[in-house]
Amino acid sequence: MVDVNPGSLPPAADRPPLVEAMGLGHRYTKDRWIFRGVDVAARPGRVLGVLGPNGRGKSTLLRLLAGLARPTEGTVTAHAPVAYVPQSHASPFTYSLADMVLMGRSRHLKAYATPGRRDRELAEAALDRVGIAHMAHRSYAELSGGEQQMTLIARALAAECRLMVLDEPVSALDLRNQARVLTLLQELAADGLGIVLTTHHPDHALHLADDAVLVLGPDDVRTGPAAVLLDAAALGELYGLPVTTAEVAGPRGPRTTVVPDLGPARRDLTRPAASQETTA
Ligand SMILES: Nc1ncnc2c1ncn2[C@@H]1O[C@H](COP(=O)(O)OP(=O)(O)OP(=O)(O)O)[C@@H](O)[C@H]1O
């Protein structure tokens, strides 16, 4: 399965790309470019986080990188198998979770062929890797959002991809499931898989991403190391509101968090300040 880098070397920025885009530009209508001139590469063992306001072109960029759409200009070159994990996936059919994952094998099968032993083994390995083998018999349609997301990730793994492209993988998930999915993606990257994801949580990008793409506007798409790009000034400019960053002492060590200016906080002003801090 996904074991392209068993030695788990630190993810190097100069490893040969799995997918690279050069001079990428896209427009749906003649009069409006979504973006132009984007150069970006997704590499093994690295997480590339794509950030930007609603409607700025993140999903478009992802679909181009995954080879699901052709760019209006520029090139996308894939050097390895890519799997796309959609934003949400409502299935009208009552497939089991196991069958959904087995569907990841479909592009490896000849027309009308049924999955063979190796296909089943790979699907089972993907279920184990994601930690959902115990619920394999359940109906996909009845799973929670978090369980569906894990299933779609397992399906991508069963496809033997080396790059996984995920559109807002945690957008519908509660905090615990967000952490579960983000940790899984981190572990997969440590195994050598390349990861590209969009997110509306700059915190998550700071936590997870090695590289970042900031889609500020059609002619202003910035790419580079996440640690360099994701500062308060750039995030404020990106989202059009003041943003500060703060170091917080998390249970597993210090981390940087992003604090947007949400306006004045609603507080009970009769309480002493100290108790507000501890109960907030
Ligand atoms: N098939 C399409 N035909 C025409 N316009 C489209 C199509 N798909 C997307 N667009 C437009 O392209 C722009 C970028 O859309 P896209 O979905 O890539 O943005 P996004 O950054 O992913 O948005 P969000 O954060 O809201 O998911 C939007 O203005 C959208 O309306």
Tab-separated table of C-alpha atoms and ligand atoms in Angstrom:
chain	number	residue	atom	x	y	z
A	1	MET	CA	0.000	0.000	0.000
A	2	VAL	CA	1.275	3.470	0.772
A	3	ASP	CA	4.860	2.800	1.651
A	4	VAL	CA	6.751	4.879	-0.816
A	5	ASN	CA	9.239	6.120	1.728
A	6	PRO	CA	9.707	3.527	4.438
A	7	GLY	CA	12.767	5.248	5.889
A	8	SER	CA	10.611	8.273	6.783
A	9	LEU	CA	13.250	10.825	5.875
A	10	PRO	CA	12.334	14.381	6.743
A	11	PRO	CA	10.156	15.671	3.914
A	12	ALA	CA	12.502	17.461	1.553
A	13	ALA	CA	11.347	20.399	-0.521
A	14	ASP	CA	13.523	19.294	-3.443
A	15	ARG	CA	12.178	15.759	-3.886
A	16	PRO	CA	10.907	15.163	-7.434
A	17	PRO	CA	7.297	16.344	-7.666
A	18	LEU	CA	4.361	13.970	-7.917
A	19	VAL	CA	2.396	16.649	-9.727
A	20	GLU	CA	3.633	20.001	-10.996
A	21	ALA	CA	1.752	22.905	-12.475
A	22	MET	CA	3.416	25.596	-14.575
A	23	GLY	CA	1.871	28.880	-15.626
A	24	LEU	CA	-1.533	27.570	-14.621
A	25	GLY	CA	-4.534	29.725	-15.440
A	26	HIS	CA	-8.234	29.029	-15.512
A	27	ARG	CA	-11.436	30.789	-16.458
A	28	TYR	CA	-14.971	29.479	-16.818
A	29	THR	CA	-16.169	32.448	-18.832
A	30	LYS	CA	-14.283	34.613	-21.346
A	31	ASP	CA	-14.489	37.736	-19.215
A	32	ARG	CA	-13.149	36.462	-15.871
A	33	TRP	CA	-9.955	34.692	-14.963
A	34	ILE	CA	-10.169	32.743	-11.708
A	35	PHE	CA	-6.370	32.791	-11.467
A	36	ARG	CA	-3.357	32.988	-13.753
A	37	GLY	CA	0.343	32.261	-13.681
A	38	VAL	CA	0.346	29.687	-10.890
A	39	ASP	CA	3.468	27.539	-10.479
A	40	VAL	CA	3.132	24.894	-7.801
A	41	ALA	CA	4.377	21.378	-7.077
A	42	ALA	CA	3.125	18.617	-4.784
A	43	ARG	CA	5.891	16.388	-3.439
A	44	PRO	CA	6.131	13.062	-1.613
A	45	GLY	CA	5.879	13.268	2.165
A	46	ARG	CA	4.777	16.898	2.080
A	47	VAL	CA	1.455	18.536	2.823
A	48	LEU	CA	0.432	21.428	0.570
A	49	GLY	CA	-2.323	23.595	2.069
A	50	VAL	CA	-4.441	25.773	-0.254
A	51	LEU	CA	-6.090	28.751	1.437
A	52	GLY	CA	-8.311	31.565	0.242
A	53	PRO	CA	-11.711	33.164	0.739
A	54	ASN	CA	-14.909	31.581	-0.591
A	55	GLY	CA	-15.148	31.514	-4.351
A	56	ARG	CA	-11.522	32.485	-4.967
A	57	GLY	CA	-10.676	29.288	-6.857
A	58	LYS	CA	-9.340	26.725	-4.369
A	59	SER	CA	-11.539	23.855	-5.580
A	60	THR	CA	-10.784	24.827	-9.171
A	61	LEU	CA	-7.054	24.644	-8.490
A	62	LEU	CA	-7.463	21.263	-6.775
A	63	ARG	CA	-9.467	19.799	-9.623
A	64	LEU	CA	-6.812	20.946	-12.106
A	65	LEU	CA	-4.013	19.437	-9.990
A	66	ALA	CA	-5.972	16.175	-9.701
A	67	GLY	CA	-6.408	16.039	-13.481
A	68	LEU	CA	-10.197	16.278	-13.266
A	69	ALA	CA	-10.368	19.390	-15.437
A	70	ARG	CA	-8.168	20.910	-18.124
A	71	PRO	CA	-6.638	24.307	-17.457
A	72	THR	CA	-7.408	27.196	-19.777
A	73	GLU	CA	-3.665	27.869	-19.952
A	74	GLY	CA	-0.498	26.349	-18.575
A	75	THR	CA	0.274	22.724	-17.832
A	76	VAL	CA	-0.302	20.145	-15.134
A	77	THR	CA	2.055	17.164	-15.247
A	78	ALA	CA	1.400	14.113	-13.075
A	79	HIS	CA	4.357	11.826	-12.409
A	80	ALA	CA	2.448	9.431	-10.128
A	81	PRO	CA	-1.108	8.199	-9.494
A	82	VAL	CA	-3.356	10.856	-7.963
A	83	ALA	CA	-6.585	10.296	-6.026
A	84	TYR	CA	-9.173	12.999	-5.430
A	85	VAL	CA	-11.255	13.062	-2.246
A	86	PRO	CA	-14.315	15.268	-2.781
A	87	GLN	CA	-15.675	17.834	-0.349
A	88	SER	CA	-18.779	15.852	0.487
A	89	HIS	CA	-20.138	12.708	-0.939
A	90	ALA	CA	-23.812	11.876	-0.683
A	91	SER	CA	-24.444	8.407	-2.034
A	92	PRO	CA	-28.007	7.553	-3.062
A	93	PHE	CA	-27.090	3.857	-2.995
A	94	THR	CA	-26.831	1.611	0.024
A	95	TYR	CA	-23.285	0.465	-0.568
A	96	SER	CA	-21.441	-0.888	2.430
A	97	LEU	CA	-18.407	0.961	3.650
A	98	ALA	CA	-16.274	-2.001	2.459
A	99	ASP	CA	-17.749	-1.766	-1.053
A	100	MET	CA	-17.135	1.984	-1.174
A	101	VAL	CA	-13.462	1.372	-0.385
A	102	LEU	CA	-13.263	-1.466	-2.910
A	103	MET	CA	-14.506	1.000	-5.539
A	104	GLY	CA	-11.108	2.661	-5.190
A	105	ARG	CA	-9.804	-0.295	-7.201
A	106	SER	CA	-12.113	0.381	-10.155
A	107	ARG	CA	-9.585	2.155	-12.343
A	108	HIS	CA	-7.223	-0.830	-11.970
A	109	LEU	CA	-9.850	-3.263	-13.276
A	110	LYS	CA	-10.534	-4.139	-16.872
A	111	ALA	CA	-14.009	-3.266	-18.197
A	112	TYR	CA	-16.693	-5.453	-16.578
A	113	ALA	CA	-14.097	-7.319	-14.463
A	114	THR	CA	-14.910	-8.045	-10.832
A	115	PRO	CA	-12.346	-7.228	-8.124
A	116	GLY	CA	-9.851	-10.015	-7.475
A	117	ARG	CA	-7.995	-11.176	-4.381
A	118	ARG	CA	-5.345	-8.473	-4.563
A	119	ASP	CA	-8.024	-5.793	-4.914
A	120	ARG	CA	-9.747	-7.104	-1.769
A	121	GLU	CA	-6.459	-7.272	0.106
A	122	LEU	CA	-5.633	-3.690	-0.792
A	123	ALA	CA	-9.111	-2.527	0.221
A	124	GLU	CA	-8.796	-4.370	3.556
A	125	ALA	CA	-5.352	-2.883	4.137
A	126	ALA	CA	-6.781	0.593	3.480
A	127	LEU	CA	-9.636	-0.030	5.954
A	128	ASP	CA	-7.100	-1.130	8.580
A	129	ARG	CA	-4.806	1.821	7.892
A	130	VAL	CA	-7.623	4.295	8.412
A	131	GLY	CA	-8.933	2.391	11.446
A	132	ILE	CA	-12.443	1.686	10.161
A	133	ALA	CA	-12.224	-2.075	9.463
A	134	HIS	CA	-14.540	-2.793	12.416
A	135	MET	CA	-17.407	-0.961	10.700
A	136	ALA	CA	-16.780	-2.299	7.177
A	137	HIS	CA	-20.227	-3.918	6.964
A	138	ARG	CA	-22.132	-0.705	7.734
A	139	SER	CA	-24.057	1.173	5.061
A	140	TYR	CA	-22.089	4.158	3.772
A	141	ALA	CA	-25.215	6.303	3.551
A	142	GLU	CA	-25.831	5.853	7.288
A	143	LEU	CA	-22.347	6.849	8.422
A	144	SER	CA	-21.615	10.136	10.171
A	145	GLY	CA	-19.739	12.850	8.289
A	146	GLY	CA	-16.471	11.886	9.986
A	147	GLU	CA	-16.911	8.210	9.165
A	148	GLN	CA	-17.750	9.052	5.550
A	149	GLN	CA	-14.621	11.192	5.303
A	150	MET	CA	-12.487	8.337	6.658
A	151	THR	CA	-14.132	5.989	4.125
A	152	LEU	CA	-13.306	8.305	1.223
A	153	ILE	CA	-9.698	8.551	2.403
A	154	ALA	CA	-9.531	4.739	2.618
A	155	ARG	CA	-10.976	4.540	-0.895
A	156	ALA	CA	-8.192	6.824	-2.159
A	157	LEU	CA	-5.580	4.658	-0.407
A	158	ALA	CA	-7.043	1.504	-1.940
A	159	ALA	CA	-6.490	3.148	-5.336
A	160	GLU	CA	-2.734	3.042	-4.548
A	161	CYS	CA	-2.375	6.746	-5.077
A	162	ARG	CA	0.883	8.487	-4.251
A	163	LEU	CA	-0.767	11.903	-4.087
A	164	MET	CA	-4.050	12.485	-2.292
A	165	VAL	CA	-5.931	15.674	-3.165
A	166	LEU	CA	-8.633	16.547	-0.617
A	167	ASP	CA	-11.192	19.344	-0.900
A	168	GLU	CA	-11.949	20.697	2.596
A	169	PRO	CA	-11.586	17.318	4.301
A	170	VAL	CA	-12.682	18.560	7.734
A	171	SER	CA	-15.313	21.158	6.828
A	172	ALA	CA	-18.257	19.069	8.071
A	173	LEU	CA	-16.552	17.510	11.064
A	174	ASP	CA	-16.695	18.137	14.803
A	175	LEU	CA	-13.498	18.938	16.702
A	176	ARG	CA	-12.618	15.354	17.549
A	177	ASN	CA	-13.150	14.116	14.010
A	178	GLN	CA	-11.196	17.094	12.666
A	179	ALA	CA	-8.259	16.038	14.844
A	180	ARG	CA	-8.691	12.413	13.768
A	181	VAL	CA	-8.614	13.225	10.052
A	182	LEU	CA	-5.763	15.745	10.368
A	183	THR	CA	-3.681	13.256	12.381
A	184	LEU	CA	-4.332	10.561	9.798
A	185	LEU	CA	-3.247	12.877	6.981
A	186	GLN	CA	-0.108	13.761	8.929
A	187	GLU	CA	0.680	10.067	9.395
A	188	LEU	CA	0.104	9.340	5.709
A	189	ALA	CA	2.471	12.173	4.786
A	190	ALA	CA	5.040	10.722	7.211
A	191	ASP	CA	4.671	7.436	5.294
A	192	GLY	CA	5.653	9.295	2.133
A	193	LEU	CA	2.301	10.106	0.583
A	194	GLY	CA	1.912	13.564	-0.947
A	195	ILE	CA	-1.090	15.498	0.371
A	196	VAL	CA	-2.834	18.536	-1.106
A	197	LEU	CA	-5.796	19.963	0.775
A	198	THR	CA	-7.928	23.062	0.902
A	199	THR	CA	-8.973	24.462	4.226
A	200	HIS	CA	-10.805	27.415	5.729
A	201	HIS	CA	-8.818	26.898	8.941
A	202	PRO	CA	-5.456	28.676	8.808
A	203	ASP	CA	-4.737	26.994	12.158
A	204	HIS	CA	-4.901	23.623	10.453
A	205	ALA	CA	-2.588	24.765	7.689
A	206	LEU	CA	-0.109	26.078	10.260
A	207	HIS	CA	-0.308	22.773	12.109
A	208	LEU	CA	-0.079	20.469	9.133
A	209	ALA	CA	1.208	22.088	5.972
A	210	ASP	CA	4.804	22.143	4.780
A	211	ASP	CA	3.923	24.281	1.773
A	212	ALA	CA	1.066	26.655	1.087
A	213	VAL	CA	-0.823	28.346	-1.698
A	214	LEU	CA	-2.606	31.608	-0.861
A	215	VAL	CA	-5.225	32.538	-3.457
A	216	LEU	CA	-5.545	36.281	-2.916
A	217	GLY	CA	-6.839	37.193	-6.338
A	218	PRO	CA	-6.703	36.268	-10.014
A	219	ASP	CA	-3.225	37.749	-10.435
A	220	ASP	CA	-2.014	37.254	-6.889
A	221	VAL	CA	-1.547	33.599	-6.009
A	222	ARG	CA	1.368	33.094	-3.627
A	223	THR	CA	3.163	29.795	-3.193
A	224	GLY	CA	5.961	28.835	-0.820
A	225	PRO	CA	6.825	27.256	2.523
A	226	ALA	CA	3.856	27.460	4.902
A	227	ALA	CA	6.041	28.748	7.733
A	228	VAL	CA	7.032	31.748	5.601
A	229	LEU	CA	3.719	32.478	3.873
A	230	LEU	CA	1.275	32.044	6.750
A	231	ASP	CA	1.949	35.100	8.853
A	232	ALA	CA	-0.637	37.405	10.417
A	233	ALA	CA	-0.208	40.122	7.788
A	234	ALA	CA	-0.696	37.751	4.845
A	235	LEU	CA	-3.688	36.037	6.470
A	236	GLY	CA	-5.254	39.409	7.252
A	237	GLU	CA	-4.816	40.462	3.638
A	238	LEU	CA	-6.142	37.102	2.421
A	239	TYR	CA	-9.369	37.210	4.416
A	240	GLY	CA	-9.781	40.993	4.558
A	241	LEU	CA	-9.892	41.333	8.331
A	242	PRO	CA	-7.335	41.938	11.065
A	243	VAL	CA	-5.680	38.737	12.199
A	244	THR	CA	-3.223	38.146	15.011
A	245	THR	CA	-1.251	35.040	15.816
A	246	ALA	CA	-0.562	33.765	19.313
A	247	GLU	CA	1.644	31.115	20.859
A	248	VAL	CA	-0.439	28.788	23.018
A	249	ALA	CA	0.651	25.954	25.301
A	250	GLY	CA	-1.144	22.947	23.832
A	251	PRO	CA	-1.216	19.567	25.584
A	252	ARG	CA	1.506	18.334	23.210
A	253	GLY	CA	3.682	21.426	23.302
A	254	PRO	CA	3.542	25.043	22.168
A	255	ARG	CA	1.824	25.890	18.927
A	256	THR	CA	0.853	28.938	16.958
A	257	THR	CA	-2.807	29.739	16.633
A	258	VAL	CA	-4.545	32.260	14.390
A	259	VAL	CA	-6.920	34.720	16.016
A	260	PRO	CA	-9.249	36.612	13.642
A	261	ASP	CA	-10.826	39.878	14.796
A	262	LEU	CA	-14.461	38.814	15.251
A	263	GLY	CA	-15.542	42.143	16.715
A	264	PRO	CA	-16.233	42.907	20.367
A	265	ALA	CA	-16.748	39.777	22.460
A	266	ARG	CA	-20.063	39.267	24.258
A	267	ARG	CA	-19.228	39.059	27.921
A	268	ASP	CA	-20.878	39.280	31.272
A	269	LEU	CA	-19.246	42.492	32.442
A	270	THR	CA	-20.397	41.970	36.037
A	271	ARG	CA	-18.072	39.002	36.462
A	272	PRO	CA	-14.488	39.627	37.565
A	273	ALA	CA	-11.970	39.427	34.732
A	274	ALA	CA	-10.128	36.425	36.243
A	275	SER	CA	-13.227	34.217	36.311
A	276	GLN	CA	-14.050	35.214	32.730
A	277	GLU	CA	-10.651	33.960	31.648
A	278	THR	CA	-11.020	30.583	33.325
A	279	THR	CA	-14.573	29.953	32.179
A	280	ALA	CA	-14.374	31.398	28.649
B	1	LIG	N1	-18.323	24.927	-13.436
B	1	LIG	C1	-18.274	26.238	-13.224
B	1	LIG	N2	-18.781	27.098	-14.119
B	1	LIG	C2	-18.732	28.422	-13.939
B	1	LIG	N3	-18.182	29.010	-12.865
B	1	LIG	C3	-17.663	28.203	-11.915
B	1	LIG	C4	-17.699	26.777	-12.053
B	1	LIG	N4	-17.102	26.239	-10.959
B	1	LIG	C5	-16.737	27.270	-10.183
B	1	LIG	N5	-17.069	28.439	-10.756
B	1	LIG	C6	-16.805	29.783	-10.220
B	1	LIG	O1	-15.399	29.910	-10.078
B	1	LIG	C7	-15.086	30.620	-8.903
B	1	LIG	C8	-14.163	29.779	-8.044
B	1	LIG	O2	-14.895	28.656	-7.555
B	1	LIG	P1	-14.232	27.570	-6.627
B	1	LIG	O3	-15.279	26.578	-6.287
B	1	LIG	O4	-12.993	27.067	-7.259
B	1	LIG	O5	-13.855	28.456	-5.336
B	1	LIG	P2	-13.454	28.025	-3.860
B	1	LIG	O6	-12.335	28.936	-3.469
B	1	LIG	O7	-13.174	26.563	-3.810
B	1	LIG	O8	-14.768	28.368	-3.066
B	1	LIG	P3	-15.330	27.828	-1.646
B	1	LIG	O9	-14.330	28.208	-0.610
B	1	LIG	O10	-16.599	28.591	-1.467
B	1	LIG	O11	-15.527	26.338	-1.773
B	1	LIG	C9	-16.407	30.964	-8.228
B	1	LIG	O12	-16.759	32.283	-8.589
B	1	LIG	C10	-17.372	29.975	-8.833
B	1	LIG	O13	-18.673	30.497	-8.872
